[in-house]
PDB file of C-alpha atoms in Angstrom:
ATOM      1  CA  ALA A   1      -8.382  23.547  -0.798  1.00 92.00           C
ATOM      2  CA  ASP A   2      -8.529  27.264  -1.966  1.00 92.00           C
ATOM      3  CA  SER A   3      -9.505  25.644  -5.336  1.00 95.00           C
ATOM      4  CA  GLY A   4     -12.386  23.723  -4.546  1.00 95.00           C
ATOM      5  CA  ALA A   5     -10.662  20.304  -4.086  1.00 97.00           C
ATOM      6  CA  ASP A   6     -12.697  17.863  -2.556  1.00 97.00           C
ATOM      7  CA  ALA A   7      -9.521  16.011  -1.405  1.00 97.00           C
ATOM      8  CA  VAL A   8      -6.192  15.373  -1.933  1.00 98.00           C
ATOM      9  CA  GLY A   9      -5.897  12.242  -4.437  1.00 97.00           C
ATOM     10  CA  VAL A  10      -2.721  11.653  -4.039  1.00 98.00           C
ATOM     11  CA  LEU A  11       0.537  13.115  -1.777  1.00 98.00           C
ATOM     12  CA  ARG A  12       4.075  12.282  -3.699  1.00 96.00           C
ATOM     13  CA  THR A  13       5.806  11.414  -0.461  1.00 97.00           C
ATOM     14  CA  GLU A  14       9.416  11.230  -2.457  1.00 94.00           C
ATOM     15  CA  PHE A  15       9.420  15.242  -1.786  1.00 92.00           C
ATOM     16  CA  PHE A  16      10.411  14.347   1.653  1.00 94.00           C
ATOM     17  CA  PHE A  17      12.777  12.191   1.147  1.00 93.00           C
ATOM     18  CA  ILE A  18      15.040  13.483  -1.548  1.00 89.00           C
ATOM     19  CA  ASP A  19      17.922  15.465  -0.579  1.00 87.00           C
ATOM     20  CA  ARG A  20      18.725  14.236   2.204  1.00 90.00           C
ATOM     21  CA  ALA A  21      21.476  11.504   4.032  1.00 90.00           C
ATOM     22  CA  GLN A  22      18.739   9.258   5.124  1.00 94.00           C
ATOM     23  CA  PRO A  23      15.091   8.514   5.300  1.00 95.00           C
ATOM     24  CA  PRO A  24      13.144  10.547   7.165  1.00 97.00           C
ATOM     25  CA  SER A  25      12.128   9.067  10.426  1.00 98.00           C
ATOM     26  CA  ALA A  26       8.258   8.381  11.167  1.00 98.00           C
ATOM     27  CA  SER A  27       7.964  11.476  13.651  1.00 98.00           C
ATOM     28  CA  GLU A  28       9.719  13.967  11.322  1.00 98.00           C
ATOM     29  CA  GLN A  29       6.720  12.131   8.180  1.00 98.00           C
ATOM     30  CA  GLU A  30       4.265  12.561  10.829  1.00 98.00           C
ATOM     31  CA  THR A  31       4.816  16.357  11.159  1.00 98.00           C
ATOM     32  CA  GLU A  32       4.950  16.949   7.694  1.00 98.00           C
ATOM     33  CA  TYR A  33       1.371  14.683   6.985  1.00 98.00           C
ATOM     34  CA  ARG A  34      -0.189  16.467   9.909  1.00 98.00           C
ATOM     35  CA  ARG A  35       0.853  19.617   8.697  1.00 97.00           C
ATOM     36  CA  ILE A  36      -1.046  19.143   5.582  1.00 97.00           C
ATOM     37  CA  ALA A  37      -3.681  17.255   6.662  1.00 98.00           C
ATOM     38  CA  GLU A  38      -4.776  19.924   8.824  1.00 97.00           C
ATOM     39  CA  ALA A  39      -4.449  22.753   6.389  1.00 96.00           C
ATOM     40  CA  LEU A  40      -7.376  20.178   4.431  1.00 96.00           C
ATOM     41  CA  ASP A  41     -10.108  20.771   7.194  1.00 95.00           C
ATOM     42  CA  GLY A  42     -11.333  17.576   7.424  1.00 96.00           C
ATOM     43  CA  ARG A  43     -11.187  16.938   3.835  1.00 97.00           C
ATOM     44  CA  ARG A  44      -9.166  13.519   2.963  1.00 98.00           C
ATOM     45  CA  LEU A  45      -5.464  13.411   2.758  1.00 98.00           C
ATOM     46  CA  THR A  46      -4.514  10.363   0.185  1.00 98.00           C
ATOM     47  CA  VAL A  47      -0.914   9.261   1.322  1.00 98.00           C
ATOM     48  CA  ARG A  48       1.126   7.437  -1.460  1.00 98.00           C
ATOM     49  CA  THR A  49       3.936   5.225  -0.041  1.00 98.00           C
ATOM     50  CA  LEU A  50       6.894   5.885  -1.169  1.00 96.00           C
ATOM     51  CA  ASP A  51       7.736   5.283  -5.377  1.00 94.00           C
ATOM     52  CA  LEU A  52      11.466   5.830  -6.303  1.00 87.00           C
ATOM     53  CA  GLY A  53      13.389   3.681  -8.480  1.00 73.00           C
ATOM     54  CA  GLY A  54      12.775   3.808 -12.504  1.00 58.00           C
ATOM     55  CA  ASP A  55      13.516   7.723 -13.111  1.00 60.00           C
ATOM     56  CA  LYS A  56      13.837   8.853  -9.522  1.00 62.00           C
ATOM     57  CA  PRO A  57      16.999   7.039  -7.703  1.00 66.00           C
ATOM     58  CA  ILE A  58      17.951   7.959  -4.553  1.00 81.00           C
ATOM     59  CA  ASP A  59      21.454   7.525  -2.626  1.00 80.00           C
ATOM     60  CA  TYR A  60      20.662   5.553   0.445  1.00 85.00           C
ATOM     61  CA  LEU A  61      18.170   3.360  -1.313  1.00 86.00           C
ATOM     62  CA  PRO A  62      20.358   2.449  -3.967  1.00 81.00           C
ATOM     63  CA  VAL A  63      19.256   0.592  -7.147  1.00 79.00           C
ATOM     64  CA  PRO A  64      21.775  -1.728  -9.254  1.00 80.00           C
ATOM     65  CA  GLN A  65      22.306  -0.786 -13.069  1.00 83.00           C
ATOM     66  CA  GLU A  66      19.487  -1.933 -14.917  1.00 84.00           C
ATOM     67  CA  ALA A  67      18.822  -1.798 -19.006  1.00 85.00           C
ATOM     68  CA  ASN A  68      15.092  -0.563 -18.497  1.00 86.00           C
ATOM     69  CA  PRO A  69      14.443   1.034 -14.718  1.00 84.00           C
ATOM     70  CA  PHE A  70      10.865   1.784 -15.689  1.00 85.00           C
ATOM     71  CA  LEU A  71      10.058  -1.729 -15.713  1.00 90.00           C
ATOM     72  CA  GLY A  72      12.634  -2.624 -12.890  1.00 90.00           C
ATOM     73  CA  LEU A  73      12.749  -1.906  -9.181  1.00 90.00           C
ATOM     74  CA  ARG A  74      10.243   0.946  -8.615  1.00 90.00           C
ATOM     75  CA  GLY A  75       7.619   1.851  -5.895  1.00 93.00           C
ATOM     76  CA  ILE A  76       6.468  -0.972  -3.796  1.00 97.00           C
ATOM     77  CA  ARG A  77       8.836  -3.444  -5.483  1.00 95.00           C
ATOM     78  CA  LEU A  78      11.878  -1.151  -4.235  1.00 93.00           C
ATOM     79  CA  SER A  79      10.115  -0.661  -0.706  1.00 95.00           C
ATOM     80  CA  LEU A  80       9.162  -3.924   0.158  1.00 96.00           C
ATOM     81  CA  GLN A  81      13.366  -4.375  -0.242  1.00 94.00           C
ATOM     82  CA  HIS A  82      13.831  -1.956   2.394  1.00 94.00           C
ATOM     83  CA  PRO A  83      10.614  -2.725   4.476  1.00 97.00           C
ATOM     84  CA  GLU A  84      12.652  -0.687   7.541  1.00 96.00           C
ATOM     85  CA  VAL A  85      11.568   2.499   5.324  1.00 96.00           C
ATOM     86  CA  LEU A  86       8.133   1.547   4.391  1.00 97.00           C
ATOM     87  CA  GLN A  87       6.990   0.648   7.864  1.00 98.00           C
ATOM     88  CA  GLN A  88       8.352   4.056   9.270  1.00 98.00           C
ATOM     89  CA  GLN A  89       6.322   5.633   6.714  1.00 98.00           C
ATOM     90  CA  LEU A  90       3.143   3.354   7.330  1.00 98.00           C
ATOM     91  CA  THR A  91       3.847   4.106  11.207  1.00 98.00           C
ATOM     92  CA  ALA A  92       3.340   8.360  10.279  1.00 98.00           C
ATOM     93  CA  ILE A  93      -0.129   7.674   8.476  1.00 98.00           C
ATOM     94  CA  VAL A  94      -1.429   5.626  11.386  1.00 98.00           C
ATOM     95  CA  ARG A  95      -0.533   8.314  13.474  1.00 98.00           C
ATOM     96  CA  VAL A  96      -2.231  10.719  11.605  1.00 98.00           C
ATOM     97  CA  ALA A  97      -5.179   8.949  10.487  1.00 98.00           C
ATOM     98  CA  ALA A  98      -5.987   8.910  14.060  1.00 98.00           C
ATOM     99  CA  ASP A  99      -6.775  12.086  14.017  1.00 98.00           C
ATOM    100  CA  TYR A 100      -7.681  12.803  10.420  1.00 98.00           C
ATOM    101  CA  PRO A 101      -9.413  11.267   7.075  1.00 98.00           C
ATOM    102  CA  VAL A 102      -6.266   9.839   5.901  1.00 98.00           C
ATOM    103  CA  ALA A 103      -5.946   6.876   3.079  1.00 98.00           C
ATOM    104  CA  ALA A 104      -2.543   4.471   2.580  1.00 98.00           C
ATOM    105  CA  MET A 105      -2.407   3.534  -1.305  1.00 98.00           C
ATOM    106  CA  PHE A 106       0.626   1.546  -2.348  1.00 98.00           C
ATOM    107  CA  PRO A 107       2.208   2.431  -5.612  1.00 98.00           C
ATOM    108  CA  MET A 108       3.284   0.328  -9.271  1.00 97.00           C
ATOM    109  CA  ILE A 109       1.411  -3.164  -7.402  1.00 98.00           C
ATOM    110  CA  THR A 110       2.090  -5.809  -9.876  1.00 98.00           C
ATOM    111  CA  ALA A 111       1.611  -9.598  -8.095  1.00 98.00           C
ATOM    112  CA  VAL A 112      -1.585  -9.968  -4.817  1.00 98.00           C
ATOM    113  CA  SER A 113       1.717 -11.392  -3.003  1.00 98.00           C
ATOM    114  CA  GLU A 114       2.917  -7.542  -3.293  1.00 98.00           C
ATOM    115  CA  LEU A 115      -0.274  -6.149  -1.356  1.00 98.00           C
ATOM    116  CA  ASP A 116      -0.549  -8.732   0.551  1.00 98.00           C
ATOM    117  CA  GLN A 117       2.878  -8.436   1.953  1.00 98.00           C
ATOM    118  CA  ALA A 118       2.385  -4.570   1.752  1.00 98.00           C
ATOM    119  CA  LEU A 119      -0.537  -5.047   3.978  1.00 98.00           C
ATOM    120  CA  GLU A 120       0.314  -7.537   6.732  1.00 98.00           C
ATOM    121  CA  MET A 121       3.152  -4.520   7.645  1.00 98.00           C
ATOM    122  CA  LEU A 122       0.135  -2.322   7.708  1.00 98.00           C
ATOM    123  CA  ASP A 123      -1.350  -4.904  10.403  1.00 98.00           C
ATOM    124  CA  VAL A 124       1.826  -5.018  12.214  1.00 98.00           C
ATOM    125  CA  VAL A 125       1.761  -1.141  12.690  1.00 98.00           C
ATOM    126  CA  PHE A 126      -2.103  -1.364  13.675  1.00 98.00           C
ATOM    127  CA  ASP A 127      -0.716  -3.667  16.315  1.00 98.00           C
ATOM    128  CA  GLU A 128       2.075  -1.185  17.703  1.00 98.00           C
ATOM    129  CA  GLN A 129      -0.106   2.114  17.395  1.00 97.00           C
ATOM    130  CA  GLY A 130      -2.992   0.621  19.070  1.00 97.00           C
ATOM    131  CA  GLY A 131      -5.510  -0.546  16.744  1.00 97.00           C
ATOM    132  CA  ARG A 132      -6.534   0.520  12.425  1.00 98.00           C
ATOM    133  CA  PRO A 133      -7.741   4.322  13.010  1.00 98.00           C
ATOM    134  CA  SER A 134     -11.165   4.586  12.330  1.00 96.00           C
ATOM    135  CA  HIS A 135     -10.422   7.464   9.527  1.00 91.00           C
ATOM    136  CA  LEU A 136      -7.791   5.381   7.410  1.00 98.00           C
ATOM    137  CA  GLU A 137      -8.675   3.992   4.130  1.00 98.00           C
ATOM    138  CA  VAL A 138      -5.922   1.796   2.708  1.00 98.00           C
ATOM    139  CA  GLY A 139      -5.853   1.357  -0.989  1.00 98.00           C
ATOM    140  CA  MET A 140      -3.628   0.832  -3.942  1.00 98.00           C
ATOM    141  CA  MET A 141      -2.537   2.189  -7.481  1.00 98.00           C
ATOM    142  CA  VAL A 142      -3.091  -0.132 -10.794  1.00 98.00           C
ATOM    143  CA  GLU A 143      -0.594   1.337 -13.079  1.00 97.00           C
ATOM    144  CA  VAL A 144       0.139  -1.903 -14.900  1.00 98.00           C
ATOM    145  CA  PRO A 145      -2.203  -3.642 -17.235  1.00 98.00           C
ATOM    146  CA  ALA A 146      -2.150  -7.404 -16.096  1.00 98.00           C
ATOM    147  CA  VAL A 147      -3.510  -5.608 -12.571  1.00 98.00           C
ATOM    148  CA  ALA A 148      -6.300  -3.787 -14.503  1.00 98.00           C
ATOM    149  CA  ILE A 149      -7.055  -6.816 -16.522  1.00 98.00           C
ATOM    150  CA  ASN A 150      -7.021  -8.922 -13.138  1.00 98.00           C
ATOM    151  CA  ALA A 151      -8.651  -6.086 -10.955  1.00 98.00           C
ATOM    152  CA  ALA A 152     -11.019  -8.499  -9.656  1.00 98.00           C
ATOM    153  CA  ALA A 153      -8.171 -10.323  -7.859  1.00 98.00           C
ATOM    154  CA  PHE A 154      -7.228  -6.782  -5.665  1.00 98.00           C
ATOM    155  CA  THR A 155     -10.238  -4.972  -4.881  1.00 98.00           C
ATOM    156  CA  PRO A 156     -11.733  -7.311  -2.244  1.00 98.00           C
ATOM    157  CA  LYS A 157      -8.166  -6.117  -0.373  1.00 98.00           C
ATOM    158  CA  VAL A 158      -8.488  -2.711  -0.149  1.00 98.00           C
ATOM    159  CA  ASP A 159     -11.146   0.386  -0.269  1.00 98.00           C
ATOM    160  CA  PHE A 160     -10.123   1.945  -3.000  1.00 98.00           C
ATOM    161  CA  VAL A 161      -8.065   1.993  -6.547  1.00 98.00           C
ATOM    162  CA  SER A 162      -6.350   4.834  -7.940  1.00 98.00           C
ATOM    163  CA  ILE A 163      -5.381   4.249 -11.803  1.00 98.00           C
ATOM    164  CA  GLY A 164      -2.725   6.189 -12.848  1.00 98.00           C
ATOM    165  CA  THR A 165      -3.448   6.629 -16.328  1.00 97.00           C
ATOM    166  CA  ASN A 166      -0.103   7.695 -17.204  1.00 95.00           C
ATOM    167  CA  ASP A 167       1.883   4.715 -16.115  1.00 94.00           C
ATOM    168  CA  LEU A 168      -1.047   2.481 -17.344  1.00 97.00           C
ATOM    169  CA  ALA A 169      -0.441   3.950 -21.046  1.00 96.00           C
ATOM    170  CA  GLN A 170       3.000   4.076 -21.188  1.00 94.00           C
ATOM    171  CA  TYR A 171       3.044   0.290 -20.227  1.00 96.00           C
ATOM    172  CA  ALA A 172      -0.213  -0.463 -22.423  1.00 97.00           C
ATOM    173  CA  LEU A 173       0.941   1.114 -25.536  1.00 96.00           C
ATOM    174  CA  ALA A 174       4.364   0.419 -25.421  1.00 95.00           C
ATOM    175  CA  VAL A 175       5.589   4.323 -25.329  1.00 93.00           C
ATOM    176  CA  GLU A 176       7.938   6.122 -23.374  1.00 87.00           C
ATOM    177  CA  ARG A 177       6.361   9.568 -22.817  1.00 80.00           C
ATOM    178  CA  GLY A 178       9.747  11.031 -22.486  1.00 82.00           C
ATOM    179  CA  ASN A 179      11.271  10.104 -25.597  1.00 88.00           C
ATOM    180  CA  GLU A 180      10.346  12.535 -28.407  1.00 88.00           C
ATOM    181  CA  HIS A 181      10.117  10.554 -31.486  1.00 93.00           C
ATOM    182  CA  VAL A 182       6.875   8.310 -29.938  1.00 92.00           C
ATOM    183  CA  ALA A 183       5.222  10.633 -27.117  1.00 86.00           C
ATOM    184  CA  HIS A 184       2.520  11.497 -29.928  1.00 86.00           C
ATOM    185  CA  LEU A 185       1.767   7.855 -29.150  1.00 90.00           C
ATOM    186  CA  ALA A 186       0.913   8.009 -25.670  1.00 89.00           C
ATOM    187  CA  ASP A 187      -2.589   9.080 -25.778  1.00 95.00           C
ATOM    188  CA  ALA A 188      -4.400   7.779 -22.341  1.00 97.00           C
ATOM    189  CA  LEU A 189      -7.728   8.082 -24.488  1.00 98.00           C
ATOM    190  CA  ASP A 190      -7.160   5.258 -27.003  1.00 98.00           C
ATOM    191  CA  PRO A 191      -9.583   2.436 -26.896  1.00 98.00           C
ATOM    192  CA  GLY A 192      -7.805  -0.173 -25.475  1.00 98.00           C
ATOM    193  CA  VAL A 193      -6.346   1.702 -22.356  1.00 98.00           C
ATOM    194  CA  LEU A 194      -9.986   2.923 -21.748  1.00 98.00           C
ATOM    195  CA  ARG A 195     -10.803  -0.735 -21.882  1.00 98.00           C
ATOM    196  CA  LEU A 196      -8.282  -1.395 -19.256  1.00 98.00           C
ATOM    197  CA  ILE A 197      -9.766   1.360 -16.954  1.00 98.00           C
ATOM    198  CA  GLU A 198     -13.474  -0.029 -18.065  1.00 98.00           C
ATOM    199  CA  SER A 199     -12.170  -3.844 -16.314  1.00 98.00           C
ATOM    200  CA  VAL A 200     -11.027  -2.124 -13.277  1.00 98.00           C
ATOM    201  CA  VAL A 201     -14.557  -0.330 -12.629  1.00 98.00           C
ATOM    202  CA  VAL A 202     -16.134  -4.022 -13.656  1.00 98.00           C
ATOM    203  CA  ALA A 203     -14.291  -5.617 -11.170  1.00 98.00           C
ATOM    204  CA  ALA A 204     -14.644  -3.243  -8.451  1.00 98.00           C
ATOM    205  CA  GLY A 205     -18.099  -3.446  -9.079  1.00 97.00           C
ATOM    206  CA  GLY A 206     -19.416  -0.323  -6.915  1.00 96.00           C
ATOM    207  CA  ALA A 207     -18.050  -1.982  -3.672  1.00 98.00           C
ATOM    208  CA  THR A 208     -14.812  -0.259  -3.912  1.00 98.00           C
ATOM    209  CA  ARG A 209     -14.132   3.263  -4.989  1.00 98.00           C
ATOM    210  CA  VAL A 210     -12.199   3.630  -8.398  1.00 98.00           C
ATOM    211  CA  ALA A 211     -10.157   6.965  -8.622  1.00 98.00           C
ATOM    212  CA  VAL A 212      -8.249   8.275 -11.532  1.00 98.00           C
ATOM    213  CA  CYS A 213      -4.964  10.460 -11.008  1.00 96.00           C
ATOM    214  CA  GLY A 214      -2.796  10.398 -14.373  1.00 91.00           C
ATOM    215  CA  GLU A 215      -2.649  13.740 -16.335  1.00 95.00           C
ATOM    216  CA  LEU A 216      -6.214  11.944 -18.134  1.00 97.00           C
ATOM    217  CA  ALA A 217      -7.868  13.058 -15.359  1.00 98.00           C
ATOM    218  CA  ALA A 218      -7.706  16.563 -16.174  1.00 98.00           C
ATOM    219  CA  ASP A 219      -7.983  16.500 -19.719  1.00 98.00           C
ATOM    220  CA  LEU A 220     -11.807  17.930 -20.210  1.00 97.00           C
ATOM    221  CA  ILE A 221     -12.114  15.934 -23.684  1.00 98.00           C
ATOM    222  CA  ALA A 222     -11.933  12.127 -21.137  1.00 98.00           C
ATOM    223  CA  VAL A 223     -13.632  13.756 -18.259  1.00 98.00           C
ATOM    224  CA  PRO A 224     -16.885  12.795 -19.702  1.00 98.00           C
ATOM    225  CA  VAL A 225     -15.574   9.481 -21.010  1.00 98.00           C
ATOM    226  CA  LEU A 226     -14.129   9.015 -17.456  1.00 98.00           C
ATOM    227  CA  VAL A 227     -17.416   9.120 -15.378  1.00 98.00           C
ATOM    228  CA  GLY A 228     -19.574   7.287 -18.186  1.00 98.00           C
ATOM    229  CA  LEU A 229     -17.187   4.345 -17.671  1.00 98.00           C
ATOM    230  CA  GLY A 230     -18.077   4.425 -13.713  1.00 98.00           C
ATOM    231  CA  VAL A 231     -15.010   6.600 -12.694  1.00 98.00           C
ATOM    232  CA  ASP A 232     -15.880   7.797  -8.711  1.00 98.00           C
ATOM    233  CA  GLU A 233     -13.377  10.167  -8.506  1.00 98.00           C
ATOM    234  CA  LEU A 234     -10.670  12.264 -10.458  1.00 98.00           C
ATOM    235  CA  SER A 235      -7.356  13.731  -9.309  1.00 98.00           C
ATOM    236  CA  VAL A 236      -5.990  16.665 -10.674  1.00 98.00           C
ATOM    237  CA  ASN A 237      -2.975  19.526 -10.319  1.00 96.00           C
ATOM    238  CA  ARG A 238      -5.119  22.235  -8.084  1.00 95.00           C
ATOM    239  CA  PHE A 239      -5.422  24.733 -11.400  1.00 96.00           C
ATOM    240  CA  ALA A 240      -7.631  22.485 -13.109  1.00 98.00           C
ATOM    241  CA  VAL A 241      -9.817  21.394 -10.400  1.00 98.00           C
ATOM    242  CA  PRO A 242     -12.749  24.182 -11.227  1.00 97.00           C
ATOM    243  CA  GLY A 243     -12.449  23.632 -14.984  1.00 98.00           C
ATOM    244  CA  VAL A 244     -12.801  19.504 -14.659  1.00 98.00           C
ATOM    245  CA  LYS A 245     -15.658  20.149 -11.980  1.00 98.00           C
ATOM    246  CA  ASP A 246     -17.259  22.421 -14.003  1.00 97.00           C
ATOM    247  CA  GLU A 247     -16.848  19.990 -16.795  1.00 97.00           C
ATOM    248  CA  VAL A 248     -18.630  17.093 -14.731  1.00 97.00           C
ATOM    249  CA  ARG A 249     -21.593  19.173 -13.801  1.00 97.00           C
ATOM    250  CA  ARG A 250     -22.332  19.480 -17.578  1.00 96.00           C
ATOM    251  CA  TRP A 251     -22.861  15.955 -18.158  1.00 97.00           C
ATOM    252  CA  SER A 252     -25.847  13.975 -17.076  1.00 97.00           C
ATOM    253  CA  GLN A 253     -24.645  10.145 -16.101  1.00 97.00           C
ATOM    254  CA  ALA A 254     -27.021   8.898 -18.483  1.00 97.00           C
ATOM    255  CA  ASP A 255     -25.198  11.139 -21.509  1.00 97.00           C
ATOM    256  CA  ALA A 256     -21.859  10.567 -20.262  1.00 98.00           C
ATOM    257  CA  THR A 257     -22.402   6.285 -19.944  1.00 98.00           C
ATOM    258  CA  ALA A 258     -23.796   6.317 -23.560  1.00 98.00           C
ATOM    259  CA  LEU A 259     -20.774   8.637 -25.013  1.00 98.00           C
ATOM    260  CA  ALA A 260     -18.554   6.016 -23.001  1.00 98.00           C
ATOM    261  CA  ALA A 261     -20.635   3.533 -24.637  1.00 98.00           C
ATOM    262  CA  GLU A 262     -19.970   4.806 -28.207  1.00 98.00           C
ATOM    263  CA  VAL A 263     -16.170   5.868 -27.928  1.00 98.00           C
ATOM    264  CA  ILE A 264     -14.982   3.019 -26.434  1.00 98.00           C
ATOM    265  CA  THR A 265     -15.707   0.733 -30.055  1.00 97.00           C
ATOM    266  CA  LEU A 266     -13.579   3.416 -31.577  1.00 98.00           C
ATOM    267  CA  ASP A 267     -10.231   2.457 -33.420  1.00 97.00           C
ATOM    268  CA  SER A 268      -7.914   5.325 -32.076  1.00 97.00           C
ATOM    269  CA  ALA A 269      -7.449   8.201 -29.438  1.00 97.00           C
ATOM    270  CA  ALA A 270      -8.051  10.441 -32.357  1.00 97.00           C
ATOM    271  CA  ALA A 271     -11.430   9.363 -33.040  1.00 98.00           C
ATOM    272  CA  VAL A 272     -12.275   9.192 -29.295  1.00 98.00           C
ATOM    273  CA  ARG A 273     -11.321  12.482 -29.585  1.00 98.00           C
ATOM    274  CA  ALA A 274     -13.064  13.816 -32.154  1.00 98.00           C
ATOM    275  CA  VAL A 275     -16.652  12.098 -31.507  1.00 98.00           C
ATOM    276  CA  VAL A 276     -16.375  13.761 -27.458  1.00 98.00           C
ATOM    277  CA  ALA A 277     -15.771  17.195 -29.316  1.00 97.00           C
ATOM    278  CA  GLU A 278     -18.467  16.673 -31.027  1.00 96.00           C
ATOM    279  CA  TRP A 279     -20.973  15.448 -28.055  1.00 93.00           C
ATOM    280  CA  ARG A 280     -19.654  18.746 -26.200  1.00 91.00           C
ATOM    281  CA  GLY A 281     -20.011  20.948 -29.064  1.00 86.00           C
ATOM    282  CA  SER A 282     -23.776  19.984 -29.508  1.00 82.00           C
ATOM    283  CA  ARG A 283     -24.513  20.647 -25.469  1.00 74.00           C
TER     284      ARG A 283
END
């Protein structure tokens, strides 16, 4: 809030689950989420449900040994295998949403059936807690290329989507970001990744809010491109907030749209960066 942020785009709740012998109760989580919501003074708090598995295992939610954990049991996949843990988390979110603007966001959605299961669990919590709070919004992460392409099947079911460009680029470009030998290929400004983002925006059609919450959102070269593609919100770390807001103010929507239309036709991330740099230099 002190950095000028208008909301919290992703509260990474994994921090409340690690370094303990059992998952936190609904009451424990409610206390923590409420403390954060109070500090935001009316700004929206987006709580991402547990995103463990893959590179973030935890003892009391065991994951079998996997040859490729990044493509394995993680995110919503793991949560749906432990519905009691997810239901406790949703209960805490709904309780806080009765008093503050809060959003619940499901990570690593791959299939419509997964989203439906998560929403059904949320409906159960609504019944238990006396109804859906008027403050509550419900959304999902778009991190899987197939979901970006088929976003029209998902967007009518949620209030917003948040594009996790770190994983989206990793999966779309077949590059592990942590691998020093290929990490240079993991540039989310690749035109193929930009087309996936565009696909989500088109599917949303202005009726569903579209955010970007990966590292790309804090890249000042990427900011006008994302705005030009029609992204509504950029979620960045607090240190990046002032610079990103300043960059957004430098562009008219018309110029950003023209820029995005030009760079999405290019053949590489390097070419995109060069063209954007030229546009920025002429401003």
